[in-house]
Amino acid sequence: MDDASANLGVCFFSDRLFYSINDPNKDKHLFRIGSFDFNFNLIEAITSQHEDHFPHVLSTFDRFRTEHNIKSVRALTHPAHECWTVFPKVVYDNADEREDHLAILMKGVEREHLEPTWHTLHNNEYKFLSVRRRNLMAGFDELTNQVATTDFSSDFEMAQKWSSFAKPGGSFLMIGCHNNIISITSFLLGKFRAATYISFDQPEDLPYHWLQQSAHSSWLKGLHETIYLFGHQSHEVEQVIQGFWDSSAEITHLNSLKTIGVEAEEETYGFDLAAAFPAILLSLDF
């Protein structure tokens, strides 16, 4: 890779950091995909800015910046530290009602500590709201403050980016598999329909939680042509909840360069590319 500036995509699963650096001179080509292992939970270290652990993560980002000509950093945040919900568009259109509903939703948290973002849905009578707390994002900001352009994406935005990148069309479900939490995002005819996440103690508990959640979110039982999985232990997640998915759906693990639709300097890796998928997608320009 020459001196042209590149994008760094980063995601965190438990104690592993996965990264991807794009080749700015070749479309859909990656200069490097890699990972770093730590002996602590990365998301907890970042959001709490742990006095012992956070400096190790910070030094890793400094290394990225000094060894590569990085023009932007794009990182995946964690669903457990966000609030996702849907509001009628009439609430969104009225600034006072919008703020009143946000205050009720995040009761006890001062408004200046909240970062709400609103997203368009397939049903244009509603808006999807994602809320982050500024104190939890401070660590992410510090990791990237030496780079001019930064962007933080939620799990459901991986489905939005996949729709733009791969253009699968039709209807699909995307499931992000983290340690003790999964995110589920539904697209209908190429448009964002809904998203939620489910926390669990053991993967064997997921069927119970899925049934409980689907009782209130009927879209979980909807028809999907394809079900995409990425992240930590995606095969284990598939095994325990596959019976609740559309039986006609094609199940696709985003765990190879060919499946994702990219090329890279190396073709084989010592880790599951399904965990690096968000970093890969975030590093690309499209």
mmCIF file of C-alpha atoms in Angstrom:
data_model
loop_
_atom_site.group_PDB
_atom_site.id
_atom_site.type_symbol
_atom_site.label_atom_id
_atom_site.label_comp_id
_atom_site.label_asym_id
_atom_site.label_seq_id
_atom_site.Cartn_x
_atom_site.Cartn_y
_atom_site.Cartn_z
ATOM 1 C CA MET A 1 0.000 0.000 0.000
ATOM 2 C CA ASP A 2 1.368 3.454 -0.881
ATOM 3 C CA ASP A 3 1.013 6.695 1.039
ATOM 4 C CA ALA A 4 -2.685 7.139 0.236
ATOM 5 C CA SER A 5 -4.718 7.452 3.430
ATOM 6 C CA ALA A 6 -6.865 4.493 4.463
ATOM 7 C CA ASN A 7 -9.854 3.658 6.647
ATOM 8 C CA LEU A 8 -9.499 1.633 9.832
ATOM 9 C CA GLY A 9 -12.493 -0.500 10.802
ATOM 10 C CA VAL A 10 -12.586 -1.908 14.337
ATOM 11 C CA CYS A 11 -14.867 -4.166 16.365
ATOM 12 C CA PHE A 12 -14.630 -5.825 19.783
ATOM 13 C CA PHE A 13 -15.840 -9.259 20.865
ATOM 14 C CA SER A 14 -15.142 -10.154 24.480
ATOM 15 C CA ASP A 15 -11.335 -9.975 24.896
ATOM 16 C CA ARG A 16 -10.458 -9.660 21.188
ATOM 17 C CA LEU A 17 -10.064 -6.619 18.972
ATOM 18 C CA PHE A 18 -10.562 -7.194 15.244
ATOM 19 C CA TYR A 19 -9.447 -4.657 12.694
ATOM 20 C CA SER A 20 -9.425 -4.095 8.966
ATOM 21 C CA ILE A 21 -7.527 -1.552 6.862
ATOM 22 C CA ASN A 22 -8.772 -0.904 3.354
ATOM 23 C CA ASP A 23 -6.628 -0.409 0.266
ATOM 24 C CA PRO A 24 -7.644 3.081 -0.928
ATOM 25 C CA ASN A 25 -6.343 2.318 -4.413
ATOM 26 C CA LYS A 26 -8.445 -0.790 -5.023
ATOM 27 C CA ASP A 27 -12.209 -1.126 -4.669
ATOM 28 C CA LYS A 28 -13.327 -3.860 -2.232
ATOM 29 C CA HIS A 29 -9.706 -4.701 -1.482
ATOM 30 C CA LEU A 30 -8.251 -4.859 2.025
ATOM 31 C CA PHE A 31 -4.648 -4.176 2.907
ATOM 32 C CA ARG A 32 -4.876 -6.041 6.190
ATOM 33 C CA ILE A 33 -7.304 -7.926 8.442
ATOM 34 C CA GLY A 34 -6.088 -8.836 11.903
ATOM 35 C CA SER A 35 -6.810 -9.214 15.590
ATOM 36 C CA PHE A 36 -5.306 -8.540 19.003
ATOM 37 C CA ASP A 37 -5.951 -10.627 22.106
ATOM 38 C CA PHE A 38 -6.248 -9.072 25.551
ATOM 39 C CA ASN A 39 -6.757 -10.632 28.976
ATOM 40 C CA PHE A 40 -9.737 -8.436 29.847
ATOM 41 C CA ASN A 41 -13.130 -7.484 28.445
ATOM 42 C CA LEU A 42 -12.479 -4.746 25.890
ATOM 43 C CA ILE A 43 -15.866 -3.033 25.902
ATOM 44 C CA GLU A 44 -15.837 -2.770 29.697
ATOM 45 C CA ALA A 45 -12.285 -1.415 29.630
ATOM 46 C CA ILE A 46 -13.225 1.237 27.052
ATOM 47 C CA THR A 47 -16.550 2.378 28.512
ATOM 48 C CA SER A 48 -15.168 2.572 32.056
ATOM 49 C CA GLN A 49 -11.736 3.829 30.911
ATOM 50 C CA HIS A 50 -10.287 1.311 33.337
ATOM 51 C CA GLU A 51 -7.080 2.719 34.816
ATOM 52 C CA ASP A 52 -5.080 -0.479 34.214
ATOM 53 C CA HIS A 53 -6.662 -1.885 31.044
ATOM 54 C CA PHE A 54 -7.644 1.157 28.983
ATOM 55 C CA PRO A 55 -4.041 2.356 28.375
ATOM 56 C CA HIS A 56 -3.312 -0.961 26.606
ATOM 57 C CA VAL A 57 -6.199 -0.377 24.202
ATOM 58 C CA LEU A 58 -5.124 3.232 23.716
ATOM 59 C CA SER A 59 -1.574 2.175 22.838
ATOM 60 C CA THR A 60 -2.964 -0.247 20.237
ATOM 61 C CA PHE A 61 -4.824 2.587 18.521
ATOM 62 C CA ASP A 62 -1.715 4.778 18.678
ATOM 63 C CA ARG A 63 0.135 1.975 16.949
ATOM 64 C CA PHE A 64 -2.463 1.872 14.170
ATOM 65 C CA ARG A 65 -2.121 5.611 13.711
ATOM 66 C CA THR A 66 1.667 5.662 13.594
ATOM 67 C CA GLU A 67 2.198 2.551 11.461
ATOM 68 C CA HIS A 68 -0.519 3.230 8.866
ATOM 69 C CA ASN A 69 -1.696 6.371 7.126
ATOM 70 C CA ILE A 70 -5.189 6.286 8.658
ATOM 71 C CA LYS A 71 -7.624 8.988 7.537
ATOM 72 C CA SER A 72 -10.650 7.687 9.459
ATOM 73 C CA VAL A 73 -11.559 5.274 12.218
ATOM 74 C CA ARG A 74 -14.924 3.540 12.214
ATOM 75 C CA ALA A 75 -15.779 1.390 15.224
ATOM 76 C CA LEU A 76 -18.640 -0.880 16.251
ATOM 77 C CA THR A 77 -20.247 -0.042 19.585
ATOM 78 C CA HIS A 78 -21.973 -2.574 21.838
ATOM 79 C CA PRO A 79 -25.764 -3.052 22.005
ATOM 80 C CA ALA A 80 -25.745 -3.605 25.777
ATOM 81 C CA HIS A 81 -24.761 0.049 26.244
ATOM 82 C CA GLU A 82 -27.477 1.437 23.972
ATOM 83 C CA CYS A 83 -31.244 1.801 24.077
ATOM 84 C CA TRP A 84 -33.222 0.984 20.912
ATOM 85 C CA THR A 85 -36.913 1.689 20.482
ATOM 86 C CA VAL A 86 -39.542 2.817 17.976
ATOM 87 C CA PHE A 87 -41.675 5.960 18.214
ATOM 88 C CA PRO A 88 -44.561 7.188 16.055
ATOM 89 C CA LYS A 89 -43.341 9.780 13.565
ATOM 90 C CA VAL A 90 -45.827 12.310 14.968
ATOM 91 C CA VAL A 91 -43.823 12.223 18.206
ATOM 92 C CA TYR A 92 -40.582 12.764 16.315
ATOM 93 C CA ASP A 93 -42.044 15.669 14.333
ATOM 94 C CA ASN A 94 -42.958 17.573 17.502
ATOM 95 C CA ALA A 95 -39.778 18.738 19.238
ATOM 96 C CA ASP A 96 -41.404 19.081 22.670
ATOM 97 C CA GLU A 97 -43.023 15.639 22.511
ATOM 98 C CA ARG A 98 -39.796 14.166 21.247
ATOM 99 C CA GLU A 99 -37.879 15.477 24.240
ATOM 100 C CA ASP A 100 -40.658 14.490 26.680
ATOM 101 C CA HIS A 101 -40.645 10.902 25.410
ATOM 102 C CA LEU A 102 -36.841 10.783 25.549
ATOM 103 C CA ALA A 103 -36.942 11.984 29.173
ATOM 104 C CA ILE A 104 -39.426 9.233 30.061
ATOM 105 C CA LEU A 105 -37.407 6.581 28.229
ATOM 106 C CA MET A 106 -34.125 7.554 29.894
ATOM 107 C CA LYS A 107 -35.558 8.598 33.257
ATOM 108 C CA GLY A 108 -32.892 9.689 35.721
ATOM 109 C CA VAL A 109 -30.307 10.542 33.071
ATOM 110 C CA GLU A 110 -29.721 14.223 32.344
ATOM 111 C CA ARG A 111 -30.407 15.285 28.753
ATOM 112 C CA GLU A 112 -26.881 16.602 28.213
ATOM 113 C CA HIS A 113 -25.564 13.094 28.876
ATOM 114 C CA LEU A 114 -27.604 11.524 26.042
ATOM 115 C CA GLU A 115 -26.762 11.031 22.360
ATOM 116 C CA PRO A 116 -29.983 10.171 20.496
ATOM 117 C CA THR A 117 -30.005 9.288 16.786
ATOM 118 C CA TRP A 118 -33.132 8.747 14.708
ATOM 119 C CA HIS A 119 -33.422 6.390 11.757
ATOM 120 C CA THR A 120 -35.967 5.990 8.973
ATOM 121 C CA LEU A 121 -38.016 2.793 8.906
ATOM 122 C CA HIS A 122 -39.765 0.823 6.181
ATOM 123 C CA ASN A 123 -43.049 1.943 7.765
ATOM 124 C CA ASN A 124 -42.723 5.711 7.416
ATOM 125 C CA GLU A 125 -45.279 6.311 10.159
ATOM 126 C CA TYR A 126 -42.611 5.389 12.702
ATOM 127 C CA LYS A 127 -39.021 6.327 13.562
ATOM 128 C CA PHE A 128 -36.336 4.138 15.102
ATOM 129 C CA LEU A 129 -34.454 5.705 18.008
ATOM 130 C CA SER A 130 -31.035 4.708 19.302
ATOM 131 C CA VAL A 131 -29.701 6.354 22.464
ATOM 132 C CA ARG A 132 -26.165 6.275 23.844
ATOM 133 C CA ARG A 133 -24.822 7.793 27.045
ATOM 134 C CA ARG A 134 -22.013 10.283 26.546
ATOM 135 C CA ASN A 135 -20.018 8.995 29.519
ATOM 136 C CA LEU A 136 -19.902 5.507 27.954
ATOM 137 C CA MET A 137 -18.756 6.980 24.632
ATOM 138 C CA ALA A 138 -15.954 9.058 26.172
ATOM 139 C CA GLY A 139 -13.531 6.150 25.988
ATOM 140 C CA PHE A 140 -14.288 5.575 22.299
ATOM 141 C CA ASP A 141 -13.734 9.284 21.678
ATOM 142 C CA GLU A 142 -10.352 9.197 23.417
ATOM 143 C CA LEU A 143 -9.238 6.198 21.369
ATOM 144 C CA THR A 144 -9.872 8.071 18.140
ATOM 145 C CA ASN A 145 -9.189 11.711 19.013
ATOM 146 C CA GLN A 146 -5.909 11.748 17.056
ATOM 147 C CA VAL A 147 -7.736 10.959 13.805
ATOM 148 C CA ALA A 148 -9.656 13.644 11.934
ATOM 149 C CA THR A 149 -12.674 11.528 10.982
ATOM 150 C CA THR A 150 -14.376 9.075 13.316
ATOM 151 C CA ASP A 151 -17.665 7.216 13.183
ATOM 152 C CA PHE A 152 -19.328 4.851 15.640
ATOM 153 C CA SER A 153 -21.898 2.363 14.377
ATOM 154 C CA SER A 154 -24.425 0.168 16.188
ATOM 155 C CA ASP A 155 -25.104 -3.467 15.384
ATOM 156 C CA PHE A 156 -28.296 -2.688 13.473
ATOM 157 C CA GLU A 157 -26.310 -0.318 11.276
ATOM 158 C CA MET A 158 -24.235 -3.288 10.095
ATOM 159 C CA ALA A 159 -27.400 -4.519 8.385
ATOM 160 C CA GLN A 160 -27.940 -1.072 6.872
ATOM 161 C CA LYS A 161 -24.370 -0.986 5.571
ATOM 162 C CA TRP A 162 -24.632 -4.567 4.288
ATOM 163 C CA SER A 163 -27.778 -3.623 2.379
ATOM 164 C CA SER A 164 -25.898 -0.729 0.747
ATOM 165 C CA PHE A 165 -22.743 -2.725 0.087
ATOM 166 C CA ALA A 166 -23.965 -6.155 -1.029
ATOM 167 C CA LYS A 167 -27.418 -5.038 -2.234
ATOM 168 C CA PRO A 168 -29.060 -8.359 -1.328
ATOM 169 C CA GLY A 169 -32.536 -6.912 -1.925
ATOM 170 C CA GLY A 170 -35.567 -8.836 -0.741
ATOM 171 C CA SER A 171 -35.976 -9.474 2.979
ATOM 172 C CA PHE A 172 -33.223 -10.561 5.326
ATOM 173 C CA LEU A 173 -32.450 -10.958 8.991
ATOM 174 C CA MET A 174 -29.015 -10.128 10.373
ATOM 175 C CA ILE A 175 -27.913 -11.480 13.736
ATOM 176 C CA GLY A 176 -24.888 -10.115 15.575
ATOM 177 C CA CYS A 177 -23.504 -12.601 18.115
ATOM 178 C CA HIS A 178 -21.725 -11.141 21.125
ATOM 179 C CA ASN A 179 -20.823 -12.799 24.394
ATOM 180 C CA ASN A 180 -24.149 -13.028 26.313
ATOM 181 C CA ILE A 181 -26.083 -10.819 23.883
ATOM 182 C CA ILE A 182 -27.344 -11.033 20.309
ATOM 183 C CA SER A 183 -28.712 -8.280 18.099
ATOM 184 C CA ILE A 184 -31.412 -8.950 15.496
ATOM 185 C CA THR A 185 -32.123 -6.622 12.582
ATOM 186 C CA SER A 186 -34.772 -7.099 9.914
ATOM 187 C CA PHE A 187 -34.840 -5.613 6.412
ATOM 188 C CA LEU A 188 -37.932 -5.768 4.216
ATOM 189 C CA LEU A 189 -37.574 -5.218 0.469
ATOM 190 C CA GLY A 190 -34.269 -3.480 1.020
ATOM 191 C CA LYS A 191 -35.541 -1.175 3.790
ATOM 192 C CA PHE A 192 -34.917 -1.180 7.541
ATOM 193 C CA ARG A 193 -37.905 -2.754 9.299
ATOM 194 C CA ALA A 194 -36.921 -3.271 12.949
ATOM 195 C CA ALA A 195 -34.137 -4.181 15.367
ATOM 196 C CA THR A 196 -33.770 -5.439 18.912
ATOM 197 C CA TYR A 197 -31.278 -7.244 21.100
ATOM 198 C CA ILE A 198 -31.566 -10.119 23.566
ATOM 199 C CA SER A 199 -29.367 -10.669 26.605
ATOM 200 C CA PHE A 200 -28.770 -14.161 27.992
ATOM 201 C CA ASP A 201 -26.612 -16.006 30.524
ATOM 202 C CA GLN A 202 -26.103 -19.206 28.544
ATOM 203 C CA PRO A 203 -26.765 -19.888 24.823
ATOM 204 C CA GLU A 204 -29.181 -22.620 25.921
ATOM 205 C CA ASP A 205 -31.400 -19.872 27.385
ATOM 206 C CA LEU A 206 -31.875 -18.190 24.003
ATOM 207 C CA PRO A 207 -34.963 -20.161 22.866
ATOM 208 C CA TYR A 208 -36.905 -18.978 25.920
ATOM 209 C CA HIS A 209 -35.836 -15.361 25.412
ATOM 210 C CA TRP A 210 -36.560 -15.529 21.671
ATOM 211 C CA LEU A 211 -40.098 -16.785 22.289
ATOM 212 C CA GLN A 212 -40.666 -14.129 24.931
ATOM 213 C CA GLN A 213 -39.401 -11.356 22.639
ATOM 214 C CA SER A 214 -41.296 -12.563 19.558
ATOM 215 C CA ALA A 215 -44.568 -12.430 21.521
ATOM 216 C CA HIS A 216 -44.207 -8.641 21.445
ATOM 217 C CA SER A 217 -42.240 -8.255 18.197
ATOM 218 C CA SER A 218 -44.068 -10.207 15.507
ATOM 219 C CA TRP A 219 -41.431 -9.350 12.881
ATOM 220 C CA LEU A 220 -39.114 -11.881 14.549
ATOM 221 C CA LYS A 221 -41.466 -14.569 13.227
ATOM 222 C CA GLY A 222 -41.623 -12.974 9.766
ATOM 223 C CA LEU A 223 -40.464 -14.423 6.465
ATOM 224 C CA HIS A 224 -36.863 -13.726 5.499
ATOM 225 C CA GLU A 225 -35.113 -14.954 2.397
ATOM 226 C CA THR A 226 -31.696 -14.937 4.043
ATOM 227 C CA ILE A 227 -30.434 -14.961 7.620
ATOM 228 C CA TYR A 228 -26.926 -13.546 8.016
ATOM 229 C CA LEU A 229 -24.811 -14.200 11.094
ATOM 230 C CA PHE A 230 -21.643 -12.483 12.278
ATOM 231 C CA GLY A 231 -19.674 -12.207 15.476
ATOM 232 C CA HIS A 232 -18.742 -14.378 18.406
ATOM 233 C CA GLN A 233 -19.848 -18.061 18.408
ATOM 234 C CA SER A 234 -22.294 -17.610 15.536
ATOM 235 C CA HIS A 235 -22.509 -21.379 14.948
ATOM 236 C CA GLU A 236 -23.507 -22.001 18.579
ATOM 237 C CA VAL A 237 -26.196 -19.326 18.308
ATOM 238 C CA GLU A 238 -27.514 -20.892 15.111
ATOM 239 C CA GLN A 239 -27.755 -24.316 16.718
ATOM 240 C CA VAL A 240 -29.940 -23.210 19.630
ATOM 241 C CA ILE A 241 -32.394 -20.861 17.856
ATOM 242 C CA GLN A 242 -32.464 -22.013 14.229
ATOM 243 C CA GLY A 243 -35.790 -23.753 14.897
ATOM 244 C CA PHE A 244 -37.473 -20.370 15.393
ATOM 245 C CA TRP A 245 -36.384 -18.932 12.043
ATOM 246 C CA ASP A 246 -38.177 -19.063 8.712
ATOM 247 C CA SER A 247 -37.536 -22.661 7.606
ATOM 248 C CA SER A 248 -37.215 -21.587 3.971
ATOM 249 C CA ALA A 249 -34.528 -18.985 4.697
ATOM 250 C CA GLU A 250 -30.958 -19.483 3.546
ATOM 251 C CA ILE A 251 -28.575 -19.262 6.501
ATOM 252 C CA THR A 252 -25.321 -17.480 5.666
ATOM 253 C CA HIS A 253 -22.347 -17.066 7.991
ATOM 254 C CA LEU A 254 -20.360 -13.997 6.984
ATOM 255 C CA ASN A 255 -17.102 -15.816 7.608
ATOM 256 C CA SER A 256 -15.167 -15.759 4.334
ATOM 257 C CA LEU A 257 -13.803 -13.151 1.958
ATOM 258 C CA LYS A 258 -15.858 -14.618 -0.872
ATOM 259 C CA THR A 259 -19.118 -14.535 1.109
ATOM 260 C CA ILE A 260 -18.508 -10.951 2.200
ATOM 261 C CA GLY A 261 -17.459 -9.974 -1.323
ATOM 262 C CA VAL A 262 -13.989 -8.557 -0.697
ATOM 263 C CA GLU A 263 -10.367 -9.387 -1.500
ATOM 264 C CA ALA A 264 -7.360 -9.176 0.786
ATOM 265 C CA GLU A 265 -3.595 -9.651 0.803
ATOM 266 C CA GLU A 266 -4.035 -12.890 2.755
ATOM 267 C CA GLU A 267 -6.730 -15.471 2.015
ATOM 268 C CA THR A 268 -6.590 -17.551 5.208
ATOM 269 C CA TYR A 269 -6.733 -16.375 8.821
ATOM 270 C CA GLY A 270 -6.172 -17.829 12.250
ATOM 271 C CA PHE A 271 -9.532 -16.583 13.508
ATOM 272 C CA ASP A 272 -13.169 -16.690 12.435
ATOM 273 C CA LEU A 273 -13.764 -13.929 9.892
ATOM 274 C CA ALA A 274 -17.382 -13.739 11.106
ATOM 275 C CA ALA A 275 -16.016 -11.862 14.135
ATOM 276 C CA ALA A 276 -14.043 -9.485 11.908
ATOM 277 C CA PHE A 277 -17.007 -8.862 9.576
ATOM 278 C CA PRO A 278 -18.057 -5.525 11.169
ATOM 279 C CA ALA A 279 -14.462 -4.250 11.003
ATOM 280 C CA ILE A 280 -14.222 -5.308 7.340
ATOM 281 C CA LEU A 281 -17.471 -3.602 6.399
ATOM 282 C CA LEU A 282 -16.617 -0.446 8.335
ATOM 283 C CA SER A 283 -13.234 -0.107 6.623
ATOM 284 C CA LEU A 284 -14.688 -0.066 3.103
ATOM 285 C CA ASP A 285 -15.711 2.922 1.013
ATOM 286 C CA PHE A 286 -18.976 2.367 -0.843
#
